Amino acid sequence: MSTDAIVLLREDHKAIRKLFREFEKAGADANTTKARVVDKIIEALTVHTYLENECMYPEVRKLVPELEDDILESYEEHHVADLLVMELATMKPEDEHFTAKTTVLIENVDHHIDEEENEWFPQVREHLGRKQLQELGARMIELRKKAPTSPAQPSALKKAVDAIIS
């Protein structure tokens, strides 16, 4: 298994997008399926944004200052996703706005993933050596072990509050 930070994040992106497609394929009345898939989306996004906010973004911000604006935009995109995830965590698939809110989350995160993978991951790889990316990835693997899996966990709430006041 690779410890390259970008490879690890791309693997997360692929898994998250697979969940998105599963939600989109669920029928209009597939409430049980939608509930199950949204629970998985919430968990995957909570872990993933935690890893990026706590490890990847601060390190890239420090080592590749020319990506400062991209990192700040990414923090804001995470903030929007966090708000939607927190709201979805309190909803049921039968709620009037559940599907619409999930669709907005999917659209926002898809846009975010495209920007990361197509615009700033190549720049990060260009500026950081293989060794640095492997060290960063190894830290992310360790951090994943204690990452929150629910937006209600204290470390996830702290991340959301920090994004608001930072």
Coordinates of N, CA and C in Angstrom, one line a residue:
M1 N 0.8 -1.2 0.0 CA 0.0 0.0 0.0 C 0.9 1.2 0.0
S2 N 0.5 2.2 -0.9 CA 1.3 3.4 -1.0 C 1.0 4.3 0.3
T3 N 2.1 5.0 0.6 CA 1.9 6.0 1.7 C 1.9 7.4 1.1
D4 N 2.0 7.5 -0.2 CA 2.0 8.9 -0.8 C 0.7 9.6 -0.5
A5 N 0.8 10.7 0.1 CA -0.4 11.5 0.6 C -1.4 11.7 -0.5
I6 N -1.0 12.1 -1.7 CA -1.9 12.4 -2.8 C -2.6 11.1 -3.3
V7 N -1.9 10.0 -3.3 CA -2.5 8.7 -3.7 C -3.5 8.3 -2.7
L8 N -3.3 8.5 -1.4 CA -4.2 8.2 -0.3 C -5.5 9.1 -0.5
L9 N -5.3 10.3 -0.7 CA -6.5 11.2 -0.9 C -7.3 10.9 -2.1
R10 N -6.6 10.5 -3.2 CA -7.3 10.1 -4.4 C -8.1 8.9 -4.2
E11 N -7.6 7.9 -3.4 CA -8.3 6.7 -3.1 C -9.6 7.1 -2.3
D12 N -9.5 8.0 -1.3 CA -10.6 8.5 -0.6 C -11.7 9.1 -1.6
H13 N -11.2 9.9 -2.5 CA -12.1 10.6 -3.4 C -12.8 9.6 -4.3
K14 N -12.1 8.5 -4.7 CA -12.7 7.5 -5.5 C -13.8 6.8 -4.7
A15 N -13.6 6.5 -3.5 CA -14.6 5.8 -2.6 C -15.8 6.7 -2.4
I16 N -15.5 8.0 -2.1 CA -16.6 8.9 -1.9 C -17.5 9.1 -3.1
R17 N -16.8 9.2 -4.3 CA -17.6 9.3 -5.5 C -18.4 8.1 -5.8
K18 N -17.9 6.9 -5.4 CA -18.7 5.7 -5.6 C -19.9 5.7 -4.8
L19 N -19.8 6.2 -3.5 CA -21.0 6.4 -2.7 C -22.0 7.4 -3.3
F20 N -21.5 8.5 -3.9 CA -22.3 9.5 -4.5 C -23.1 8.8 -5.6
R21 N -22.5 8.0 -6.5 CA -23.2 7.4 -7.6 C -24.2 6.4 -7.1
E22 N -23.9 5.7 -6.0 CA -24.8 4.8 -5.4 C -26.1 5.5 -4.9
F23 N -25.9 6.7 -4.3 CA -27.1 7.5 -3.9 C -27.9 7.9 -5.1
E24 N -27.2 8.4 -6.1 CA -27.9 8.9 -7.3 C -28.7 7.8 -8.0
K25 N -28.2 6.6 -7.9 CA -28.9 5.5 -8.6 C -30.1 4.9 -7.8
A26 N -30.1 5.3 -6.5 CA -31.2 4.8 -5.7 C -32.5 5.4 -6.2
G27 N -33.6 4.7 -6.2 CA -34.9 5.2 -6.7 C -35.4 6.3 -5.7
A28 N -36.4 7.0 -6.3 CA -37.0 8.1 -5.5 C -37.6 7.6 -4.2
D29 N -38.1 6.3 -4.1 CA -38.7 5.8 -2.9 C -37.8 4.8 -2.2
A30 N -36.5 4.8 -2.5 CA -35.5 3.9 -1.9 C -35.0 4.5 -0.6
N31 N -35.9 4.8 0.4 CA -35.5 5.5 1.6 C -34.5 4.7 2.4
T32 N -34.6 3.4 2.5 CA -33.7 2.6 3.3 C -32.3 2.6 2.7
T33 N -32.2 2.5 1.4 CA -30.9 2.6 0.7 C -30.3 4.0 0.8
K34 N -31.1 5.0 0.6 CA -30.6 6.4 0.8 C -30.1 6.6 2.2
A35 N -30.8 6.2 3.2 CA -30.4 6.4 4.6 C -29.0 5.7 4.8
R36 N -28.9 4.5 4.3 CA -27.6 3.7 4.5 C -26.5 4.4 3.8
V37 N -26.7 4.8 2.5 CA -25.7 5.4 1.7 C -25.3 6.8 2.3
V38 N -26.2 7.6 2.7 CA -25.9 8.9 3.3 C -25.1 8.7 4.6
D39 N -25.4 7.7 5.4 CA -24.6 7.4 6.6 C -23.2 7.1 6.2
K40 N -23.0 6.4 5.2 CA -21.6 6.1 4.7 C -20.9 7.3 4.2
I41 N -21.7 8.2 3.4 CA -21.1 9.4 2.9 C -20.7 10.3 4.0
I42 N -21.5 10.4 5.1 CA -21.2 11.3 6.2 C -19.9 10.8 6.9
E43 N -19.8 9.5 7.1 CA -18.6 8.9 7.7 C -17.4 9.2 6.9
A44 N -17.5 8.9 5.6 CA -16.3 9.0 4.7 C -15.9 10.5 4.6
L45 N -16.8 11.4 4.5 CA -16.5 12.8 4.4 C -15.9 13.4 5.7
T46 N -16.5 12.9 6.8 CA -16.0 13.4 8.1 C -14.5 13.0 8.3
V47 N -14.2 11.7 8.0 CA -12.8 11.3 8.1 C -11.9 12.0 7.1
H48 N -12.3 12.1 5.9 CA -11.5 12.7 4.8 C -11.2 14.1 5.1
T49 N -12.2 14.9 5.4 CA -12.0 16.3 5.7 C -11.1 16.5 6.9
Y50 N -11.3 15.7 7.9 CA -10.4 15.7 9.1 C -9.0 15.6 8.7
L51 N -8.7 14.6 7.9 CA -7.3 14.3 7.4 C -6.7 15.5 6.7
E52 N -7.5 16.0 5.8 CA -7.0 17.1 5.0 C -6.8 18.4 5.8
N53 N -7.8 18.7 6.7 CA -7.7 19.9 7.5 C -6.6 19.8 8.6
E54 N -6.4 18.6 9.1 CA -5.5 18.5 10.2 C -4.0 18.2 9.8
C55 N -3.9 17.7 8.5 CA -2.6 17.2 8.1 C -2.2 17.8 6.8
M56 N -2.9 17.5 5.7 CA -2.5 17.9 4.4 C -2.5 19.4 4.2
Y57 N -3.6 20.0 4.5 CA -3.7 21.5 4.2 C -2.6 22.3 5.0
P58 N -2.5 22.1 6.3 CA -1.5 22.9 7.0 C -0.1 22.7 6.4
E59 N 0.2 21.5 6.1 CA 1.6 21.2 5.6 C 1.8 21.8 4.2
V60 N 0.9 21.7 3.3 CA 1.0 22.2 2.0 C 1.0 23.8 2.1
R61 N 0.2 24.3 3.0 CA 0.2 25.8 3.2 C 1.6 26.3 3.6
K62 N 2.3 25.5 4.4 CA 3.6 25.9 4.9 C 4.7 25.7 3.9
L63 N 4.6 24.6 3.1 CA 5.7 24.2 2.2 C 5.5 24.8 0.8
V64 N 4.2 25.1 0.4 CA 4.0 25.6 -0.9 C 3.1 26.9 -0.8
P65 N 3.8 28.0 -0.4 CA 3.0 29.2 -0.1 C 2.2 29.7 -1.3
E66 N 2.6 29.4 -2.6 CA 1.9 29.9 -3.7 C 0.5 29.2 -3.9
L67 N 0.2 28.2 -3.1 CA -1.1 27.6 -3.1 C -2.0 28.1 -1.9
E68 N -1.6 29.1 -1.3 CA -2.3 29.7 -0.1 C -3.8 29.9 -0.5
D69 N -4.1 30.6 -1.6 CA -5.5 30.9 -2.0 C -6.3 29.6 -2.2
D70 N -5.6 28.6 -2.8 CA -6.3 27.3 -3.1 C -6.6 26.6 -1.7
I71 N -5.7 26.7 -0.8 CA -5.9 26.0 0.5 C -7.0 26.7 1.2
L72 N -7.0 28.0 1.2 CA -8.1 28.8 1.9 C -9.5 28.5 1.3
E73 N -9.5 28.4 0.0 CA -10.8 28.0 -0.7 C -11.2 26.6 -0.3
S74 N -10.2 25.7 -0.2 CA -10.6 24.3 0.2 C -11.1 24.3 1.6
Y75 N -10.5 25.0 2.5 CA -11.1 25.1 3.9 C -12.5 25.5 3.9
E76 N -12.8 26.5 3.0 CA -14.2 27.1 3.0 C -15.2 26.0 2.3
E77 N -14.7 25.3 1.3 CA -15.5 24.2 0.7 C -15.7 23.1 1.7
H78 N -14.8 22.8 2.6 CA -15.0 21.8 3.6 C -16.0 22.4 4.6
H79 N -15.9 23.6 4.9 CA -16.9 24.2 5.9 C -18.3 24.0 5.4
V80 N -18.6 24.3 4.1 CA -19.9 24.2 3.5 C -20.3 22.7 3.6
A81 N -19.4 21.8 3.2 CA -19.7 20.4 3.3 C -20.0 19.9 4.7
D82 N -19.2 20.5 5.7 CA -19.5 20.1 7.1 C -20.9 20.5 7.5
L83 N -21.3 21.7 7.1 CA -22.6 22.2 7.5 C -23.7 21.3 6.9
L84 N -23.6 20.9 5.7 CA -24.5 20.0 5.0 C -24.5 18.7 5.7
V85 N -23.3 18.1 6.0 CA -23.2 16.8 6.7 C -23.9 16.9 8.0
M86 N -23.7 17.9 8.8 CA -24.3 18.0 10.1 C -25.8 18.1 10.0
E87 N -26.3 18.8 9.0 CA -27.7 18.8 8.8 C -28.3 17.5 8.4
L88 N -27.6 16.8 7.5 CA -28.1 15.5 7.0 C -28.0 14.5 8.1
A89 N -27.1 14.6 9.0 CA -27.0 13.6 10.1 C -28.2 13.7 11.0
T90 N -29.0 14.8 11.0 CA -30.2 14.9 11.8 C -31.4 14.6 11.1
M91 N -31.3 14.3 9.8 CA -32.5 14.1 8.9 C -32.8 12.7 8.6
K92 N -34.0 12.4 8.1 CA -34.4 11.1 7.7 C -34.7 11.3 6.2
P93 N -34.5 10.2 5.4 CA -34.8 10.2 4.0 C -36.2 10.7 3.6
E94 N -37.1 10.5 4.5 CA -38.5 11.0 4.2 C -38.6 12.5 4.3
D95 N -37.7 13.2 4.9 CA -37.7 14.6 5.1 C -37.7 15.3 3.7
E96 N -38.5 16.3 3.6 CA -38.7 17.0 2.3 C -37.4 17.4 1.6
H97 N -36.4 17.9 2.4 CA -35.2 18.4 1.9 C -34.0 17.4 1.8
F98 N -34.2 16.2 2.3 CA -33.1 15.2 2.4 C -32.4 15.0 1.1
T99 N -33.2 14.6 0.0 CA -32.6 14.3 -1.3 C -31.9 15.6 -1.9
A100 N -32.6 16.7 -1.8 CA -32.1 18.0 -2.3 C -30.8 18.3 -1.6
K101 N -30.8 18.2 -0.3 CA -29.6 18.6 0.5 C -28.4 17.6 0.1
T102 N -28.7 16.4 0.0 CA -27.7 15.4 -0.4 C -27.1 15.7 -1.8
T103 N -28.0 16.1 -2.7 CA -27.6 16.4 -4.1 C -26.7 17.6 -4.1
V104 N -27.0 18.6 -3.3 CA -26.2 19.8 -3.2 C -24.8 19.5 -2.6
L105 N -24.8 18.6 -1.6 CA -23.5 18.1 -1.0 C -22.7 17.4 -2.1
I106 N -23.3 16.5 -2.8 CA -22.6 15.8 -3.9 C -22.0 16.8 -4.9
E107 N -22.8 17.7 -5.3 CA -22.3 18.7 -6.3 C -21.2 19.5 -5.8
N108 N -21.3 19.9 -4.6 CA -20.2 20.7 -4.0 C -18.9 19.9 -3.8
V109 N -19.0 18.7 -3.3 CA -17.9 17.9 -3.1 C -17.2 17.4 -4.4
D110 N -18.1 17.1 -5.4 CA -17.5 16.7 -6.7 C -16.7 17.9 -7.3
H111 N -17.2 19.1 -7.2 CA -16.5 20.3 -7.6 C -15.1 20.4 -6.9
H112 N -15.2 20.2 -5.6 CA -14.0 20.3 -4.7 C -13.0 19.3 -5.1
I113 N -13.4 18.0 -5.3 CA -12.5 17.0 -5.7 C -11.9 17.3 -7.0
D114 N -12.6 17.8 -8.0 CA -12.1 18.1 -9.3 C -11.0 19.2 -9.2
E115 N -11.2 20.2 -8.4 CA -10.2 21.2 -8.2 C -9.0 20.7 -7.6
E116 N -9.1 19.9 -6.5 CA -7.9 19.3 -5.9 C -7.1 18.4 -6.9
E117 N -7.8 17.5 -7.5 CA -7.1 16.6 -8.4 C -6.5 17.2 -9.6
N118 N -7.3 18.1 -10.2 CA -6.8 18.7 -11.5 C -6.0 19.9 -11.4
E119 N -6.1 20.7 -10.3 CA -5.4 21.9 -10.2 C -4.3 21.9 -9.2
W120 N -4.6 21.5 -7.9 CA -3.5 21.7 -6.9 C -2.8 20.4 -6.6
F121 N -3.3 19.2 -6.7 CA -2.5 18.1 -6.5 C -1.3 18.0 -7.4
P122 N -1.4 18.3 -8.7 CA -0.2 18.4 -9.6 C 0.8 19.4 -9.1
Q123 N 0.4 20.5 -8.6 CA 1.3 21.5 -8.1 C 2.0 21.1 -6.8
V124 N 1.2 20.4 -6.0 CA 1.8 19.9 -4.7 C 2.9 18.9 -5.1
R125 N 2.5 18.0 -6.0 CA 3.5 16.9 -6.4 C 4.8 17.5 -7.0
E126 N 4.6 18.6 -7.7 CA 5.7 19.3 -8.4 C 6.7 19.9 -7.3
H127 N 6.1 20.4 -6.2 CA 6.9 21.1 -5.2 C 7.4 20.2 -4.1
L128 N 6.7 19.2 -3.8 CA 7.1 18.3 -2.7 C 7.7 17.0 -3.3
G129 N 8.8 16.6 -2.7 CA 9.4 15.4 -3.2 C 8.6 14.1 -2.8
R130 N 9.0 13.0 -3.4 CA 8.3 11.7 -3.1 C 8.5 11.4 -1.6
K131 N 9.6 11.7 -1.0 CA 9.9 11.4 0.4 C 8.9 12.2 1.3
Q132 N 8.8 13.5 1.0 CA 7.9 14.4 1.7 C 6.4 13.9 1.6
L133 N 6.0 13.5 0.4 CA 4.6 13.0 0.3 C 4.4 11.7 1.0
Q134 N 5.4 10.9 1.0 CA 5.3 9.6 1.7 C 5.2 9.8 3.3
E135 N 6.0 10.7 3.7 CA 6.0 11.1 5.2 C 4.6 11.7 5.6
L136 N 4.1 12.5 4.7 CA 2.8 13.2 4.9 C 1.7 12.1 4.9
G137 N 1.8 11.2 4.0 CA 0.9 10.1 3.9 C 0.9 9.2 5.1
A138 N 2.1 8.9 5.6 CA 2.3 8.1 6.8 C 1.6 8.7 8.0
R139 N 1.8 10.0 8.1 CA 1.1 10.8 9.2 C -0.4 10.7 9.0
M140 N -0.9 10.8 7.8 CA -2.3 10.7 7.6 C -2.9 9.3 7.9
I141 N -2.1 8.3 7.7 CA -2.5 6.9 8.0 C -2.7 6.8 9.5
E142 N -1.7 7.4 10.3 CA -1.8 7.3 11.7 C -3.0 8.2 12.2
L143 N -3.2 9.3 11.6 CA -4.2 10.2 12.0 C -5.6 9.6 11.8
R144 N -5.7 8.8 10.7 CA -7.0 8.2 10.3 C -7.5 7.3 11.5
K145 N -6.6 6.7 12.2 CA -6.9 5.8 13.3 C -7.7 6.5 14.4
K146 N -7.5 7.8 14.6 CA -8.2 8.6 15.6 C -9.2 9.6 15.0
A147 N -9.4 9.6 13.7 CA -10.2 10.5 13.0 C -11.7 10.3 13.4
P148 N -12.5 11.4 13.6 CA -13.9 11.2 13.9 C -14.6 10.6 12.7
T149 N -15.7 9.8 12.9 CA -16.4 9.2 11.9 C -17.9 9.8 11.8
S150 N -18.1 10.7 12.8 CA -19.5 11.3 12.9 C -19.3 12.8 13.1
P151 N -20.1 13.6 12.5 CA -20.0 15.1 12.7 C -20.3 15.5 14.1
A152 N -20.9 14.6 14.9 CA -21.2 14.9 16.3 C -20.1 14.6 17.3
Q153 N -19.0 14.0 16.8 CA -17.9 13.7 17.7 C -17.1 15.0 18.0
P154 N -16.6 15.1 19.2 CA -15.9 16.4 19.5 C -14.8 16.9 18.6
S155 N -14.0 16.0 18.0 CA -13.0 16.4 17.1 C -13.5 17.0 15.8
A156 N -14.7 16.4 15.4 CA -15.3 16.9 14.2 C -16.0 18.2 14.4
L157 N -16.6 18.4 15.6 CA -17.2 19.6 16.0 C -16.2 20.7 16.1
K158 N -15.0 20.4 16.7 CA -13.9 21.4 16.8 C -13.5 21.8 15.4
K159 N -13.3 20.9 14.5 CA -12.9 21.2 13.1 C -13.9 22.2 12.5
A160 N -15.2 21.9 12.7 CA -16.2 22.8 12.1 C -16.2 24.2 12.7
V161 N -16.1 24.2 14.0 CA -16.0 25.5 14.7 C -14.8 26.3 14.3
D162 N -13.6 25.6 14.2 CA -12.4 26.3 13.8 C -12.5 26.9 12.4
A163 N -13.2 26.2 11.6 CA -13.4 26.7 10.2 C -14.2 28.0 10.2
I164 N -15.2 28.1 11.1 CA -16.0 29.2 11.2 C -15.3 30.4 11.7
I165 N -14.5 30.2 12.8 CA -13.8 31.4 13.4 C -12.4 31.7 12.9
S166 N -11.9 30.8 12.0 CA -10.5 31.1 11.5 C -10.6 32.0 10.3

